[in-house]
Amino acid sequence: MVSFGAQVDFAVPHIKIKNLNKHYDVQGTPVHALKNINLEIPEGKIFGIIGKSGAGKSSLIRTLNGLESISGGSIHIHQQDLSRLNHAELIQLRQRMGMIFQHFNLMSAKTVRENVALPLKVAGCSAAEIAPRVNEALQLVGLTEKADHYPSQLSGGQKQRVGIARALVHHPEILLCDEATSALDPESTAAVLSLLKEINRKLGITIVLITHEMQVIREICDQVVVIERGEIIEAGQVWSVFSAPQQPLTQELLKLEQLDLPFALHALPDAHSTQLILKLRYAAPASQSPDLKAMLNQLDGPVQLYQSHVDTIQQHLVGALIVAVPAAQLDISALQQKLKQHIAQIEVLGYARPAH
Ligand SMILES: Nc1ncnc2c1ncn2[C@@H]1O[C@H](COP(=O)(O)OP(=O)(O)OP(=O)(O)O)[C@@H](O)[C@H]1O
Ligand SMILES: [Mg+2]
């Protein structure tokens, strides 16, 4: 088995970001793109950063390899302070980090093999050094047979695999992925994500992945931070953020994952309704199935089940039930107390008339 990347030590943060600020100057007007970012990215993990367009995701990931200067704060990679590196050291550091992009950034006039070889060529490696590295990287991404094809002869998913091979030829310890699957269809997305997971597990490479899709985070990340207008607003283990999202933006990003409510449950003004629609989220280690009966027994009156969903994320069952209960005299905070041991969160989705 190929083995590169650093030795895995989960106790040491691989990347440590302290009070990071980034301003752009747009025709004399400063844009505060990153605000007091504090982050510790553990070694050997897949770390997700999610946010909407313009949130600052690309700015953040580009500061990690010095592609973007910073206005304040510090970034340490393995205790090495980025701001103290001279030009030659920065180039060396970049070789320890591979990067892949949404639009692959391949050179159309070069073959797959030549594209993958490019970073080594630029670094001045000899042809004898380059050939085995390129073959190894192409084998890793399953593209040995396409080595002499041109990018235009490949599918999107294959192009991204070339991008990944190119990012791996230097045997990096960190792989930075900027919206790596955003230009791909669902099938290619799944294939690229599972390749990234395999690379992380096999080679121990720390992966920092930015995306605007919760699905991507759910699929492969260990930890996630949510970024809004340049600030981190929520952070945690993926299963925990999915089971109890705290911030409205996180809840909104997760909503896209959910099915629409049945037609009968469209929210009505409070005064006309007799039923309250609740979403009960729960989470438990996969080895301990949660007791749904005990949970539902805490609700008074008849309980109608409208939707249920359960997912396995990082060896946890993360589930949600959408139920309707009689609206009269329901005290949500008292109910929250009663359900505390079973449920991570209760959300009132709206009100409804009972279906006839
Ligand atoms: N080179 C630049 N010059 C000036 N402003 C910039 C530059 N790059 C980014 N910005 C601004 O900084 C903010 C963050 O942009 P950034 O590209 O980091 O967001 P993003 O989260 O990656 O968005 P997207 O999902 O659309 O890629 C935005 O307000 C953007 O307009
Ligand atoms: Mg971006």
Coordinates of C-alpha atoms and ligand atoms in Angstrom, one line a residue:
M1 CA 0.0 0.0 0.0
V2 CA 1.2 3.5 -0.8
S3 CA 1.8 5.5 2.4
F4 CA 2.4 9.2 2.5
G5 CA 1.2 12.1 4.4
A6 CA 2.2 12.7 8.0
Q7 CA 1.9 10.2 10.9
V8 CA -1.5 10.5 12.3
D9 CA -1.7 12.0 15.8
F10 CA -5.2 13.1 16.6
A11 CA -4.2 15.0 19.7
V12 CA -2.2 17.6 17.7
P13 CA -4.1 20.1 15.6
H14 CA -2.7 19.9 12.1
I15 CA -3.9 23.4 11.3
K16 CA -4.4 26.0 13.9
I17 CA -6.1 29.3 13.0
K18 CA -6.2 32.1 15.6
N19 CA -8.2 35.3 15.3
L20 CA -7.8 35.3 11.6
N21 CA -9.1 38.4 9.8
K22 CA -9.0 39.1 6.1
H23 CA -9.9 42.4 4.4
Y24 CA -10.0 42.9 0.6
D25 CA -9.7 46.3 -0.8
V26 CA -12.3 46.9 -3.5
Q27 CA -11.6 50.3 -5.1
G28 CA -10.7 51.8 -1.8
T29 CA -13.5 50.2 0.1
P30 CA -12.5 47.5 2.5
V31 CA -14.5 44.2 2.5
H32 CA -14.1 42.3 5.7
A33 CA -14.2 38.8 4.3
L34 CA -13.1 36.8 7.4
K35 CA -13.8 37.9 10.9
N36 CA -12.0 36.6 14.0
I37 CA -11.8 33.0 12.7
N38 CA -10.6 30.5 15.3
L39 CA -10.2 26.9 14.2
E40 CA -8.3 23.8 15.1
I41 CA -8.3 21.2 12.3
P42 CA -7.2 17.8 13.6
E43 CA -4.7 15.6 11.8
G44 CA -6.0 12.8 9.6
K45 CA -9.6 14.0 9.7
I46 CA -11.9 15.3 7.0
F47 CA -12.9 18.8 8.1
G48 CA -15.9 20.5 6.4
I49 CA -16.6 24.2 6.0
I50 CA -20.0 25.1 4.8
G51 CA -21.7 28.4 4.0
K52 CA -23.6 30.2 1.4
S53 CA -22.1 32.0 -1.6
G54 CA -20.0 34.9 -0.5
A55 CA -19.6 33.6 3.1
G56 CA -15.8 33.6 2.9
K57 CA -15.2 29.9 2.3
S58 CA -12.7 30.2 -0.6
S59 CA -11.0 33.1 1.1
L60 CA -10.5 30.9 4.2
I61 CA -9.2 27.9 2.4
R62 CA -6.8 30.0 0.2
T63 CA -5.2 31.6 3.3
L64 CA -4.2 28.1 4.4
N65 CA -1.6 27.7 1.7
G66 CA -0.7 31.3 1.5
L67 CA -2.5 32.0 -1.8
E68 CA -4.3 34.7 0.0
S69 CA -2.6 37.1 2.4
I70 CA -4.1 37.7 5.9
S71 CA -4.9 41.0 7.5
G72 CA -4.6 39.8 11.1
G73 CA -4.2 36.8 13.3
S74 CA -2.2 33.7 12.7
I75 CA -2.2 30.3 10.9
H76 CA 0.0 27.5 12.1
I77 CA 0.5 24.3 10.1
H78 CA 2.1 21.8 12.4
Q79 CA 3.2 24.6 14.7
Q80 CA 4.9 26.3 11.7
D81 CA 3.7 30.0 11.6
L82 CA 2.8 30.8 8.0
S83 CA 3.5 34.5 8.4
R84 CA 7.1 33.8 9.3
L85 CA 7.9 31.8 6.1
N86 CA 10.1 33.3 3.4
H87 CA 9.3 32.8 -0.3
A88 CA 11.2 29.5 -0.6
E89 CA 9.7 28.1 2.6
L90 CA 6.2 29.1 1.4
I91 CA 6.8 27.1 -1.9
Q92 CA 7.9 24.2 0.2
L93 CA 4.8 24.4 2.4
R94 CA 2.6 24.5 -0.7
Q95 CA 4.1 21.2 -1.8
R96 CA 2.9 19.8 1.5
M97 CA -0.7 20.8 0.5
G98 CA -2.6 19.7 -2.6
M99 CA -5.6 21.6 -3.8
I100 CA -8.5 20.7 -6.0
F101 CA -11.0 23.1 -7.5
Q102 CA -14.6 23.2 -8.6
H103 CA -13.7 23.6 -12.3
F104 CA -10.7 21.2 -12.2
N105 CA -8.3 23.7 -13.7
L106 CA -6.7 21.2 -16.1
M107 CA -4.7 22.2 -19.1
S108 CA -6.7 21.2 -22.1
A109 CA -3.6 20.9 -24.5
K110 CA -1.9 18.4 -22.1
T111 CA -2.7 14.8 -21.6
V112 CA -3.9 13.4 -18.3
R113 CA -0.4 12.1 -17.6
E114 CA 1.1 15.6 -18.4
N115 CA -1.4 17.4 -16.3
V116 CA -0.7 15.2 -13.3
A117 CA 3.1 15.5 -13.8
L118 CA 2.9 19.3 -14.0
P119 CA 3.5 20.2 -10.3
L120 CA 6.6 17.9 -10.2
K121 CA 7.9 19.4 -13.4
V122 CA 7.5 22.9 -12.0
A123 CA 9.3 21.8 -8.9
G124 CA 12.3 20.7 -11.1
C125 CA 12.0 16.9 -10.6
S126 CA 13.6 14.7 -13.2
A127 CA 11.7 12.5 -15.7
A128 CA 12.9 9.4 -13.8
E129 CA 11.4 10.8 -10.6
I130 CA 8.2 12.0 -12.2
A131 CA 7.1 8.8 -14.0
P132 CA 6.6 6.5 -11.0
R133 CA 4.9 9.2 -9.0
V134 CA 2.4 10.0 -11.8
N135 CA 1.7 6.3 -12.3
E136 CA 1.1 5.8 -8.6
A137 CA -1.2 8.8 -8.4
L138 CA -3.2 7.7 -11.5
Q139 CA -3.5 4.2 -10.1
L140 CA -4.8 5.6 -6.8
V141 CA -7.6 7.5 -8.6
G142 CA -8.3 4.6 -11.0
L143 CA -7.3 6.4 -14.2
T144 CA -4.3 4.5 -15.4
E145 CA -6.1 3.6 -18.6
K146 CA -6.8 7.3 -19.4
A147 CA -3.2 8.4 -19.0
D148 CA -2.8 9.4 -22.6
H149 CA -6.3 11.0 -23.1
Y150 CA -6.9 14.7 -23.1
P151 CA -9.3 16.4 -20.6
S152 CA -11.9 17.0 -23.3
Q153 CA -12.2 13.2 -23.7
L154 CA -13.1 12.7 -20.0
S155 CA -16.3 13.0 -18.0
G156 CA -16.6 15.6 -15.2
G157 CA -16.0 13.0 -12.6
Q158 CA -12.9 11.7 -14.4
K159 CA -11.6 15.3 -14.8
Q160 CA -11.9 15.8 -11.1
R161 CA -10.0 12.5 -10.5
V162 CA -7.2 13.9 -12.6
G163 CA -7.3 17.0 -10.4
I164 CA -7.0 14.8 -7.3
A165 CA -4.1 12.8 -8.8
R166 CA -2.4 16.1 -9.6
A167 CA -2.9 17.3 -6.1
L168 CA -1.4 14.0 -4.7
V169 CA 1.8 13.8 -6.7
H170 CA 3.8 15.7 -4.2
H171 CA 2.6 13.3 -1.5
P172 CA 1.0 16.1 0.5
E173 CA -0.1 15.9 4.1
I174 CA -3.1 18.2 3.5
L175 CA -5.6 18.2 0.7
L176 CA -7.7 21.4 0.3
C177 CA -10.9 21.0 -1.7
D178 CA -12.8 24.1 -2.9
E179 CA -16.3 23.0 -4.0
A180 CA -14.7 19.9 -5.5
T181 CA -18.0 18.3 -6.4
S182 CA -20.2 21.3 -7.2
A183 CA -19.9 20.9 -11.0
L184 CA -20.6 17.2 -10.9
D185 CA -23.8 15.2 -11.2
P186 CA -25.0 13.1 -8.2
E187 CA -23.4 9.9 -9.4
S188 CA -19.9 11.5 -10.0
T189 CA -20.2 13.4 -6.8
A190 CA -20.7 10.2 -4.9
A191 CA -17.7 8.6 -6.7
V192 CA -15.4 11.6 -6.0
L193 CA -16.5 11.8 -2.3
S194 CA -15.8 8.1 -1.8
L195 CA -12.4 8.5 -3.4
L196 CA -11.6 11.4 -1.1
K197 CA -12.7 9.3 1.9
E198 CA -10.5 6.4 0.7
I199 CA -7.5 8.7 0.3
N200 CA -8.0 10.1 3.8
R201 CA -8.3 6.6 5.3
K202 CA -5.5 5.0 3.3
L203 CA -2.9 7.8 3.3
G204 CA -3.8 9.6 6.5
I205 CA -4.1 12.9 4.7
T206 CA -5.9 15.7 6.4
I207 CA -8.7 17.0 4.2
V208 CA -10.2 20.4 4.4
L209 CA -13.3 20.6 2.3
I210 CA -15.5 23.5 1.5
T211 CA -19.0 23.2 0.1
H212 CA -22.4 24.8 0.2
E213 CA -24.1 21.4 0.3
M214 CA -24.9 19.6 3.5
Q215 CA -25.1 16.3 1.7
V216 CA -21.4 16.5 1.0
I217 CA -20.7 17.2 4.7
R218 CA -22.9 14.4 5.7
E219 CA -21.3 12.0 3.3
I220 CA -17.6 12.3 4.3
C221 CA -16.8 14.9 7.0
D222 CA -15.9 14.2 10.6
Q223 CA -16.3 17.8 11.8
V224 CA -18.0 20.8 10.3
V225 CA -18.0 24.6 10.8
V226 CA -20.7 26.8 9.5
I227 CA -19.6 30.1 8.2
E228 CA -21.8 33.2 7.6
R229 CA -20.7 36.6 6.5
G230 CA -17.1 35.8 7.3
E231 CA -17.8 34.4 10.8
I232 CA -18.0 30.9 12.2
I233 CA -21.5 30.6 13.6
E234 CA -21.6 26.9 14.5
A235 CA -19.1 24.0 14.9
G236 CA -19.0 20.4 15.9
Q237 CA -19.0 16.8 15.1
V238 CA -21.1 16.2 12.0
W239 CA -23.6 13.9 13.6
S240 CA -24.2 16.3 16.4
V241 CA -24.7 19.4 14.2
F242 CA -27.1 17.3 12.0
S243 CA -29.1 16.2 15.0
A244 CA -29.3 19.5 16.8
P245 CA -28.5 22.5 14.5
Q246 CA -28.5 25.6 16.6
Q247 CA -28.4 28.5 14.2
P248 CA -31.1 29.5 11.7
L249 CA -28.6 29.2 8.8
T250 CA -27.6 25.7 9.8
Q251 CA -31.3 24.7 10.0
E252 CA -31.9 26.3 6.7
L253 CA -29.0 24.4 5.1
L254 CA -30.3 21.2 6.5
K255 CA -33.8 21.9 5.4
L256 CA -32.7 21.4 1.8
E257 CA -32.0 17.8 2.8
Q258 CA -35.5 17.2 3.9
L259 CA -38.6 16.1 2.1
D260 CA -41.5 18.6 1.7
L261 CA -44.2 18.4 4.2
P262 CA -47.4 16.7 3.1
F263 CA -49.9 19.1 1.6
A264 CA -52.2 18.8 4.6
L265 CA -49.5 20.3 6.8
H266 CA -49.0 23.6 5.2
A267 CA -48.7 26.1 8.0
L268 CA -51.8 28.0 8.9
P269 CA -52.2 31.1 11.1
D270 CA -52.3 30.1 14.7
A271 CA -55.9 31.1 15.4
H272 CA -57.3 28.8 12.8
S273 CA -55.4 25.7 13.8
T274 CA -56.1 22.9 16.1
Q275 CA -52.9 20.9 15.6
L276 CA -49.3 21.7 16.2
I277 CA -46.8 20.3 13.9
L278 CA -43.6 19.3 15.7
K279 CA -40.3 18.1 14.4
L280 CA -38.6 15.9 17.0
R281 CA -34.9 15.3 16.3
Y282 CA -33.0 12.7 18.1
A283 CA -29.6 11.2 18.0
A284 CA -28.0 8.1 19.6
P285 CA -25.0 5.9 19.1
A286 CA -25.9 3.3 16.5
S287 CA -25.4 0.6 19.1
Q288 CA -28.3 1.9 21.2
S289 CA -31.5 2.2 19.3
P290 CA -33.6 5.1 20.7
D291 CA -36.9 4.1 22.4
L292 CA -39.4 5.8 20.2
K293 CA -42.4 4.6 22.3
A294 CA -40.9 6.2 25.4
M295 CA -40.4 9.4 23.4
L296 CA -43.9 9.5 22.0
N297 CA -45.4 8.7 25.4
Q298 CA -44.3 12.1 26.6
L299 CA -46.8 13.8 24.2
D300 CA -50.3 14.2 25.4
G301 CA -53.3 13.2 23.4
P302 CA -53.4 11.5 20.0
V303 CA -50.1 11.8 18.0
Q304 CA -50.2 11.6 14.3
L305 CA -47.0 10.6 12.5
Y306 CA -46.5 12.5 9.2
Q307 CA -42.9 11.8 8.4
S308 CA -40.0 10.0 9.8
H309 CA -36.4 9.7 8.7
V310 CA -33.4 8.1 10.1
D311 CA -29.8 8.3 8.9
T312 CA -26.5 6.9 10.1
I313 CA -23.8 9.5 10.4
Q314 CA -20.5 8.7 12.0
Q315 CA -21.9 5.6 13.8
H316 CA -24.8 7.6 15.2
L317 CA -28.4 7.2 14.4
V318 CA -29.7 10.7 13.5
G319 CA -33.4 10.7 13.2
A320 CA -36.4 13.0 12.9
L321 CA -40.1 12.5 13.3
I322 CA -42.6 15.0 12.1
V323 CA -45.8 14.6 14.2
A324 CA -49.0 16.5 14.8
V325 CA -50.4 16.9 18.3
P326 CA -53.4 18.8 19.7
A327 CA -52.4 22.4 19.9
A328 CA -54.4 23.2 23.0
Q329 CA -52.3 24.0 26.1
L330 CA -49.1 22.5 24.8
D331 CA -46.2 23.9 26.7
I332 CA -43.2 23.4 24.5
S333 CA -40.5 24.2 27.1
A334 CA -42.1 21.7 29.6
L335 CA -42.2 19.2 26.8
Q336 CA -38.6 19.9 25.9
Q337 CA -37.7 19.1 29.6
K338 CA -39.6 15.9 29.6
L339 CA -38.1 14.7 26.3
K340 CA -34.6 15.9 27.1
Q341 CA -33.2 12.4 27.7
H342 CA -34.4 11.2 24.3
I343 CA -34.3 14.1 22.0
A344 CA -31.8 16.6 20.9
Q345 CA -34.3 19.2 19.7
I346 CA -37.9 20.1 19.2
E347 CA -38.9 22.5 16.5
V348 CA -42.4 23.9 15.9
L349 CA -42.9 23.7 12.2
G350 CA -46.3 25.2 12.1
Y351 CA -50.0 24.6 12.7
A352 CA -52.6 22.6 10.8
R353 CA -56.1 21.5 10.7
P354 CA -56.6 17.8 11.2
A355 CA -56.8 16.0 7.8
H356 CA -60.3 14.8 7.0
Ligands
LIG1 N1 -10.2 39.0 -4.8 C1 -11.2 39.6 -4.1 N2 -11.3 40.9 -4.1 C2 -12.2 41.6 -3.5 N3 -13.2 41.0 -2.8 C3 -13.2 39.6 -2.8 C4 -12.2 38.9 -3.4 N4 -12.4 37.6 -3.2 C5 -13.5 37.5 -2.5 N5 -14.0 38.7 -2.2 C6 -15.2 39.0 -1.4 O1 -15.0 38.4 -0.1 C7 -16.2 37.8 0.3 C8 -16.0 36.3 0.5 O2 -15.8 35.7 -0.8 P1 -15.4 34.2 -1.0 O3 -15.1 34.0 -2.4 O4 -14.4 33.8 0.0 O5 -16.8 33.5 -0.7 P2 -17.3 32.0 -0.9 O6 -17.9 31.5 0.4 O7 -16.2 31.1 -1.4 O8 -18.4 32.1 -2.0 P3 -18.8 31.1 -3.2 O9 -19.6 30.0 -2.5 O10 -19.7 31.9 -4.1 O11 -17.6 30.6 -3.9 C9 -17.3 38.2 -0.7 O12 -17.9 39.3 -0.3 C10 -16.5 38.5 -1.9 O13 -17.1 39.4 -2.8
MG2 MG -15.8 30.1 -3.2

